[in-house]
Amino acid sequence: MNGNVNPSGKVRRCRISRNKKRYWKKGTEIQDAEDFLCGIQSDAIKEVEENVSKRHLRKSLLKKSKMPVKTKASSSESTAIEDRKPYDLWGPHLQKEMSVAENYYLLTTKKKPPKEPRTLRHIASILQHVEIAPTGASYNPPVSKYLDYVTGVAEEEKKKIKESEKLERELALLKGKCATQEEIELELRAGLDGGDDYDDEILIDENEIEQNDCGEKRPIIKRKKKKTRYLEYMERKRKETENISAFQKEQMHLIYSARKLNKEISKEIQKRMEFAKKRKEHKLMKKFAGTQRLGRGKFEPCEEPVLLTEELPGSLRELKPQGSILTERLKSLQKRNMLSIPGEKRHRRKLKNKLRIKEREDRKHQEVKLGTHLI
């Protein structure tokens, strides 16, 4: 029986707003809904059969067991831990492939590494970082290796001495061509003392030329006859026609020999392409395997230490230190185009920025003196 209905039959008014949760329990009439649900429940209950035999029950159970078993849907994402592949720390660093979700997560949390600059993996040189000294430079080397090493160093030293001697010979003045102090003074006085003699010589030469011009007779020019001029004209015409015909023949020959020309052109193009390829390779090798001029100075290799036969020690403890590790490292960096080589600064002429003011006194101003009366 509904709680809102009085025994007299009157419906009690609910004083709760309809948009509150309390109204669901007190304000709503649920009797019809309960009756409907009870009716459904009674229809669903099956009639239980009484006095059922065991044989009949066994058959019904067997029929139920023959029903197909429903398989569960296989999950798309496996929860098993994936085996990680072996990773080489010293190998080439390959960029890991990331999904869209991972990329978005890294972007939002600001954990994504910054973009690598193009110059990060730039190769300056392919030369060895640390040059290994030859076996001849050891403290206890074999005789053959030691002799080869010493002869190589001696030849390099000879080349340097020859170059310095050649430079001295080129710059030195020849014997007898050195100007003494007396000769310099005579040369300076030559313009003052011997000026008249030179003028006299010029006048004499001019007079001789005038006399020679007056004494010579003009050659008599013979006029050509009409017939000879006509013959010369015809000869010129014949040569012109011959030249035109020869040019036309040459052009026709070129037209008929087009295949041969095409082959020659293709061969020339291929030859030039090969030459350009070799030149490019040579340029790259020179760039990466050689030393570039990065600074004003010129690269000079480090001097190789040499021990004489008397200085060779018996053991490593008796060996005296030679050279410097810092200089070797510096030279290695300069050789591998990592550091610029310093040199002498160029002395450039400084330009004058200020204008030069000229002072000039007018003639009218010069005439005006102390005591003059202006009109």
Coordinates of C-alpha atoms in Angstrom, one line a residue:
M1 CA 0.0 0.0 0.0
N2 CA 1.3 3.4 -0.9
G3 CA 2.5 5.6 2.1
N4 CA 1.0 8.8 0.5
V5 CA -2.6 7.5 0.6
N6 CA -4.6 8.0 3.8
P7 CA -7.1 5.3 5.1
S8 CA -9.9 7.7 4.2
G9 CA -8.8 7.5 0.5
K10 CA -7.4 11.0 0.1
V11 CA -3.9 11.3 -1.4
R12 CA -1.4 13.1 0.8
R13 CA 0.4 16.0 -0.9
C14 CA 4.2 15.7 -0.9
R15 CA 5.9 19.0 0.1
I16 CA 9.3 18.3 -1.5
S17 CA 10.6 19.9 -4.7
R18 CA 10.7 17.5 -7.7
N19 CA 14.4 18.1 -8.5
K20 CA 15.6 16.7 -5.2
K21 CA 16.6 13.1 -4.5
R22 CA 14.2 12.7 -1.6
Y23 CA 11.2 13.1 -4.0
W24 CA 12.2 9.8 -5.7
K25 CA 11.3 7.9 -2.5
K26 CA 8.4 9.9 -1.1
G27 CA 6.8 11.7 -4.0
T28 CA 6.8 8.9 -6.7
E29 CA 4.2 6.1 -6.9
I30 CA 6.0 2.8 -7.3
Q31 CA 3.1 0.4 -6.7
D32 CA 2.4 -0.1 -10.4
A33 CA 6.1 -0.8 -11.1
E34 CA 6.3 -3.4 -8.2
D35 CA 3.2 -5.2 -9.6
F36 CA 4.7 -5.4 -13.1
L37 CA 8.0 -6.8 -11.8
C38 CA 6.3 -9.4 -9.6
G39 CA 4.3 -10.6 -12.7
I40 CA 7.5 -11.1 -14.7
Q41 CA 9.1 -13.0 -11.9
S42 CA 6.2 -15.4 -11.6
D43 CA 6.3 -16.2 -15.3
A44 CA 10.0 -16.8 -15.3
I45 CA 9.8 -19.5 -12.5
K46 CA 9.5 -23.0 -14.2
E47 CA 7.2 -25.6 -12.9
V48 CA 9.3 -28.2 -10.9
E49 CA 8.4 -31.7 -11.9
E50 CA 7.9 -34.1 -9.1
N51 CA 8.9 -37.8 -9.0
V52 CA 11.6 -37.5 -11.8
S53 CA 13.6 -40.7 -12.5
K54 CA 17.4 -40.8 -12.4
R55 CA 17.6 -41.9 -16.0
H56 CA 15.7 -38.9 -17.2
L57 CA 18.0 -36.6 -15.1
R58 CA 21.2 -38.2 -16.6
K59 CA 19.9 -37.7 -20.1
S60 CA 19.2 -34.0 -19.5
L61 CA 22.6 -33.5 -18.0
L62 CA 24.3 -35.2 -21.0
K63 CA 22.4 -32.9 -23.3
K64 CA 23.6 -29.9 -21.4
S65 CA 27.2 -31.0 -21.6
K66 CA 27.0 -31.3 -25.4
M67 CA 26.5 -27.6 -25.6
P68 CA 29.5 -25.8 -27.2
V69 CA 31.7 -24.0 -24.8
K70 CA 32.0 -20.3 -25.6
T71 CA 35.7 -19.2 -26.0
K72 CA 36.8 -15.9 -24.6
A73 CA 37.9 -13.3 -27.1
S74 CA 41.6 -13.0 -27.3
S75 CA 42.9 -9.8 -25.9
S76 CA 44.5 -7.4 -28.4
E77 CA 47.3 -6.3 -26.1
S78 CA 49.4 -8.9 -24.4
T79 CA 50.4 -8.2 -20.8
A80 CA 53.6 -10.2 -21.0
I81 CA 56.9 -8.4 -20.6
E82 CA 58.7 -7.9 -24.0
D83 CA 62.3 -9.2 -24.2
R84 CA 64.7 -6.4 -24.8
K85 CA 67.2 -6.7 -27.6
P86 CA 70.9 -6.4 -26.8
Y87 CA 72.2 -2.8 -27.1
D88 CA 75.8 -1.9 -28.0
L89 CA 77.0 1.1 -26.1
W90 CA 80.0 1.7 -28.4
G91 CA 78.2 1.0 -31.6
P92 CA 76.4 3.6 -33.9
H93 CA 73.7 5.4 -32.0
L94 CA 70.5 4.7 -33.9
Q95 CA 67.4 6.8 -33.2
K96 CA 64.7 4.9 -31.4
E97 CA 61.3 4.6 -33.1
M98 CA 58.6 6.1 -30.9
S99 CA 54.9 5.8 -31.1
V100 CA 52.5 8.8 -31.3
A101 CA 51.5 8.4 -27.7
E102 CA 55.1 8.3 -26.5
N103 CA 56.1 11.3 -28.6
Y104 CA 53.1 13.2 -27.2
Y105 CA 54.0 12.3 -23.6
L106 CA 57.6 13.4 -24.0
L107 CA 56.5 16.7 -25.6
T108 CA 54.0 17.5 -22.9
T109 CA 56.4 16.5 -20.0
K110 CA 59.3 18.3 -21.8
K111 CA 61.4 15.2 -21.6
K112 CA 62.1 15.0 -25.3
P113 CA 65.8 15.7 -26.2
P114 CA 66.5 18.9 -28.2
K115 CA 67.0 18.7 -31.9
E116 CA 70.6 17.8 -32.9
P117 CA 72.4 20.5 -34.9
R118 CA 73.8 19.7 -38.3
T119 CA 77.4 20.3 -37.2
L120 CA 77.2 17.7 -34.4
R121 CA 78.3 14.8 -36.6
H122 CA 80.6 16.9 -38.8
I123 CA 83.9 15.1 -39.7
A124 CA 86.8 17.6 -39.7
S125 CA 89.4 15.0 -40.7
I126 CA 89.9 11.3 -41.2
L127 CA 93.5 11.3 -39.9
Q128 CA 94.4 9.4 -36.8
H129 CA 93.8 11.2 -33.5
V130 CA 97.0 10.0 -32.0
E131 CA 99.9 9.1 -34.4
I132 CA 101.8 6.0 -33.3
A133 CA 105.6 6.5 -33.5
P134 CA 107.5 4.2 -35.8
T135 CA 109.4 1.2 -34.3
G136 CA 112.7 2.9 -35.1
A137 CA 112.0 5.7 -32.6
S138 CA 111.8 3.1 -29.7
Y139 CA 114.3 3.1 -26.8
N140 CA 115.5 -0.4 -27.8
P141 CA 114.7 -0.8 -31.6
P142 CA 115.9 -3.4 -34.1
V143 CA 118.9 -2.4 -36.2
S144 CA 117.2 -2.4 -39.6
K145 CA 114.2 -0.3 -38.4
Y146 CA 116.5 2.1 -36.6
L147 CA 118.6 2.7 -39.7
D148 CA 115.5 3.3 -41.9
Y149 CA 114.1 5.8 -39.4
V150 CA 117.4 7.7 -39.0
T151 CA 118.0 7.9 -42.8
G152 CA 114.5 9.3 -43.3
V153 CA 115.0 12.0 -40.7
A154 CA 118.4 12.9 -42.2
E155 CA 117.0 13.3 -45.7
E156 CA 114.3 15.6 -44.5
E157 CA 117.0 17.7 -42.7
K158 CA 119.0 17.8 -45.9
K159 CA 116.0 19.1 -47.9
K160 CA 115.5 21.9 -45.4
I161 CA 119.2 22.9 -45.6
K162 CA 119.1 23.0 -49.4
E163 CA 116.0 25.1 -49.4
S164 CA 117.5 27.7 -47.0
E165 CA 120.7 27.8 -49.1
K166 CA 118.8 28.3 -52.3
L167 CA 116.8 31.2 -50.8
E168 CA 120.1 32.8 -49.6
R169 CA 121.6 32.5 -53.1
E170 CA 118.5 34.0 -54.8
L171 CA 118.4 37.0 -52.4
A172 CA 122.2 37.6 -52.4
L173 CA 123.7 40.2 -54.8
L174 CA 126.2 39.0 -57.5
K175 CA 129.8 39.9 -57.2
G176 CA 130.7 43.2 -59.0
K177 CA 127.0 44.2 -59.1
C178 CA 127.0 45.7 -55.6
A179 CA 126.8 49.5 -55.9
T180 CA 129.5 51.2 -53.8
Q181 CA 129.0 54.6 -52.0
E182 CA 131.1 56.4 -54.7
E183 CA 129.0 55.0 -57.5
I184 CA 125.8 56.1 -55.7
E185 CA 127.1 59.6 -55.3
L186 CA 128.2 59.8 -59.0
E187 CA 124.7 58.7 -60.1
L188 CA 123.1 61.4 -57.9
R189 CA 125.4 64.1 -59.4
A190 CA 124.9 62.9 -63.0
G191 CA 121.7 65.0 -63.5
L192 CA 123.4 68.2 -62.3
D193 CA 126.7 68.0 -64.3
G194 CA 126.0 66.3 -67.6
G195 CA 122.6 67.9 -68.6
D196 CA 124.0 70.1 -71.5
D197 CA 125.7 67.3 -73.4
Y198 CA 122.4 65.3 -73.6
D199 CA 120.6 68.3 -75.1
D200 CA 123.4 68.9 -77.7
E201 CA 123.1 65.2 -78.8
I202 CA 119.4 65.5 -79.3
L203 CA 119.8 68.6 -81.5
I204 CA 122.5 66.9 -83.6
D205 CA 120.3 63.9 -84.2
E206 CA 117.3 66.0 -85.3
N207 CA 119.5 67.9 -87.8
E208 CA 120.8 64.6 -89.3
I209 CA 117.2 63.3 -89.7
E210 CA 116.1 66.5 -91.5
Q211 CA 119.0 66.3 -93.9
N212 CA 118.4 62.6 -94.7
D213 CA 114.7 63.4 -95.4
C214 CA 115.6 66.2 -97.8
G215 CA 118.2 64.1 -99.7
E216 CA 115.9 61.0 -100.4
K217 CA 114.0 60.9 -103.7
R218 CA 110.4 59.9 -103.9
P219 CA 109.7 56.7 -105.7
I220 CA 107.8 56.9 -109.0
I221 CA 104.5 55.0 -108.9
K222 CA 103.5 53.2 -112.1
R223 CA 99.8 53.1 -112.9
K224 CA 98.2 49.8 -113.8
K225 CA 96.6 49.3 -117.2
K226 CA 92.9 48.5 -117.6
K227 CA 93.5 45.0 -118.7
T228 CA 95.7 44.1 -115.7
R229 CA 93.1 45.5 -113.3
Y230 CA 90.4 43.4 -115.0
L231 CA 92.5 40.3 -114.7
E232 CA 93.1 40.9 -111.0
Y233 CA 89.4 41.4 -110.4
M234 CA 88.6 38.1 -112.2
E235 CA 91.2 36.3 -110.1
R236 CA 89.7 37.6 -106.9
K237 CA 86.2 36.5 -108.1
R238 CA 87.5 33.0 -108.9
K239 CA 89.1 32.7 -105.4
E240 CA 85.9 33.8 -103.7
T241 CA 83.8 31.2 -105.7
E242 CA 86.4 28.5 -104.8
N243 CA 86.2 29.3 -101.1
I244 CA 82.4 29.2 -101.1
S245 CA 82.3 25.8 -102.9
A246 CA 84.9 24.4 -100.4
F247 CA 82.9 25.7 -97.5
Q248 CA 79.7 24.1 -98.9
K249 CA 81.5 20.8 -99.5
E250 CA 82.7 20.8 -95.9
Q251 CA 79.2 21.5 -94.6
M252 CA 77.8 18.6 -96.6
H253 CA 80.5 16.3 -95.3
L254 CA 79.6 17.3 -91.7
I255 CA 75.9 16.5 -92.4
Y256 CA 76.8 13.0 -93.7
S257 CA 79.2 12.3 -90.9
A258 CA 76.6 13.1 -88.1
R259 CA 76.8 9.7 -86.5
K260 CA 80.6 9.8 -86.2
L261 CA 80.3 13.3 -84.7
N262 CA 77.7 12.1 -82.2
K263 CA 80.0 9.2 -81.1
E264 CA 82.9 11.6 -80.7
I265 CA 80.8 14.1 -78.7
S266 CA 79.5 11.3 -76.4
K267 CA 83.0 10.0 -75.8
E268 CA 84.2 13.6 -75.0
I269 CA 81.3 14.1 -72.5
Q270 CA 82.0 10.8 -70.8
K271 CA 85.7 11.6 -70.6
R272 CA 84.9 15.0 -69.0
M273 CA 82.5 13.4 -66.5
E274 CA 85.1 10.9 -65.4
F275 CA 87.6 13.7 -65.1
A276 CA 85.1 15.8 -63.0
K277 CA 84.4 12.8 -60.8
K278 CA 88.2 12.2 -60.2
R279 CA 88.7 15.8 -59.5
K280 CA 85.8 15.8 -56.9
E281 CA 87.3 12.7 -55.2
H282 CA 90.7 14.3 -55.1
K283 CA 89.2 17.5 -53.7
L284 CA 87.4 15.6 -50.9
M285 CA 90.6 13.6 -50.1
K286 CA 92.6 16.8 -49.9
K287 CA 89.9 18.3 -47.6
F288 CA 89.6 15.4 -45.2
A289 CA 93.0 13.8 -45.4
G290 CA 95.0 17.1 -45.6
T291 CA 95.5 20.2 -43.5
Q292 CA 93.5 23.3 -44.5
R293 CA 94.7 26.8 -44.0
L294 CA 92.4 28.0 -41.2
G295 CA 94.6 30.9 -39.9
R296 CA 97.2 33.3 -41.2
G297 CA 100.1 30.9 -40.5
K298 CA 101.4 27.9 -42.3
F299 CA 101.3 24.4 -40.7
E300 CA 104.7 23.1 -39.7
P301 CA 104.8 19.4 -38.5
C302 CA 106.3 18.6 -35.1
E303 CA 110.0 17.6 -35.1
E304 CA 110.5 13.9 -34.6
P305 CA 112.8 12.9 -31.7
V306 CA 115.9 11.1 -32.8
L307 CA 118.4 9.2 -30.5
L308 CA 121.9 8.6 -31.6
T309 CA 123.5 5.2 -31.2
E310 CA 125.4 6.5 -28.2
E311 CA 122.3 7.9 -26.6
L312 CA 120.2 4.7 -26.9
P313 CA 119.6 3.4 -23.3
G314 CA 119.6 -0.2 -22.2
S315 CA 116.4 0.0 -20.3
L316 CA 113.3 2.1 -20.2
R317 CA 114.2 3.6 -16.8
E318 CA 117.3 5.2 -18.2
L319 CA 115.4 6.9 -21.1
K320 CA 115.4 10.7 -20.9
P321 CA 112.2 12.5 -21.9
Q322 CA 112.2 14.2 -25.3
G323 CA 109.7 16.7 -26.8
S324 CA 106.4 17.8 -25.2
I325 CA 103.0 16.1 -25.1
L326 CA 101.2 19.5 -25.1
T327 CA 103.0 20.6 -28.3
E328 CA 102.2 17.2 -30.0
R329 CA 98.5 17.5 -29.1
L330 CA 98.4 21.1 -30.4
K331 CA 100.1 20.1 -33.7
S332 CA 97.7 17.1 -34.0
L333 CA 94.7 19.4 -33.6
Q334 CA 96.1 21.8 -36.1
K335 CA 96.8 19.0 -38.6
R336 CA 93.2 17.6 -38.2
N337 CA 91.7 21.1 -38.9
M338 CA 90.4 21.5 -35.4
L339 CA 92.4 24.6 -34.5
S340 CA 93.5 27.6 -36.5
I341 CA 97.2 28.3 -37.0
P342 CA 98.2 31.8 -35.9
G343 CA 100.5 34.0 -38.0
E344 CA 101.7 37.6 -38.5
K345 CA 99.0 40.2 -38.7
R346 CA 98.7 42.1 -42.0
H347 CA 99.5 45.7 -41.8
R348 CA 96.9 47.6 -43.7
R349 CA 97.1 51.3 -44.6
K350 CA 94.7 53.3 -42.5
L351 CA 92.4 55.5 -44.5
K352 CA 92.1 59.2 -43.5
N353 CA 88.5 59.9 -42.5
K354 CA 89.0 63.7 -41.9
L355 CA 89.0 66.1 -44.8
R356 CA 92.1 68.2 -45.3
I357 CA 91.4 71.9 -45.2
K358 CA 93.5 74.0 -47.6
E359 CA 94.4 77.6 -46.6
R360 CA 94.7 80.0 -49.5
E361 CA 95.2 83.8 -49.4
D362 CA 93.5 85.7 -52.2
R363 CA 95.4 88.4 -54.2
K364 CA 92.8 91.0 -53.1
H365 CA 93.4 90.2 -49.5
Q366 CA 97.2 90.3 -50.0
E367 CA 96.9 93.9 -51.3
V368 CA 95.1 95.0 -48.1
K369 CA 97.8 96.0 -45.6
L370 CA 98.2 98.0 -42.5
G371 CA 97.4 101.7 -43.3
T372 CA 95.4 101.1 -46.5
H373 CA 92.2 103.1 -47.0
L374 CA 89.2 101.2 -48.3
I375 CA 87.2 103.1 -51.0

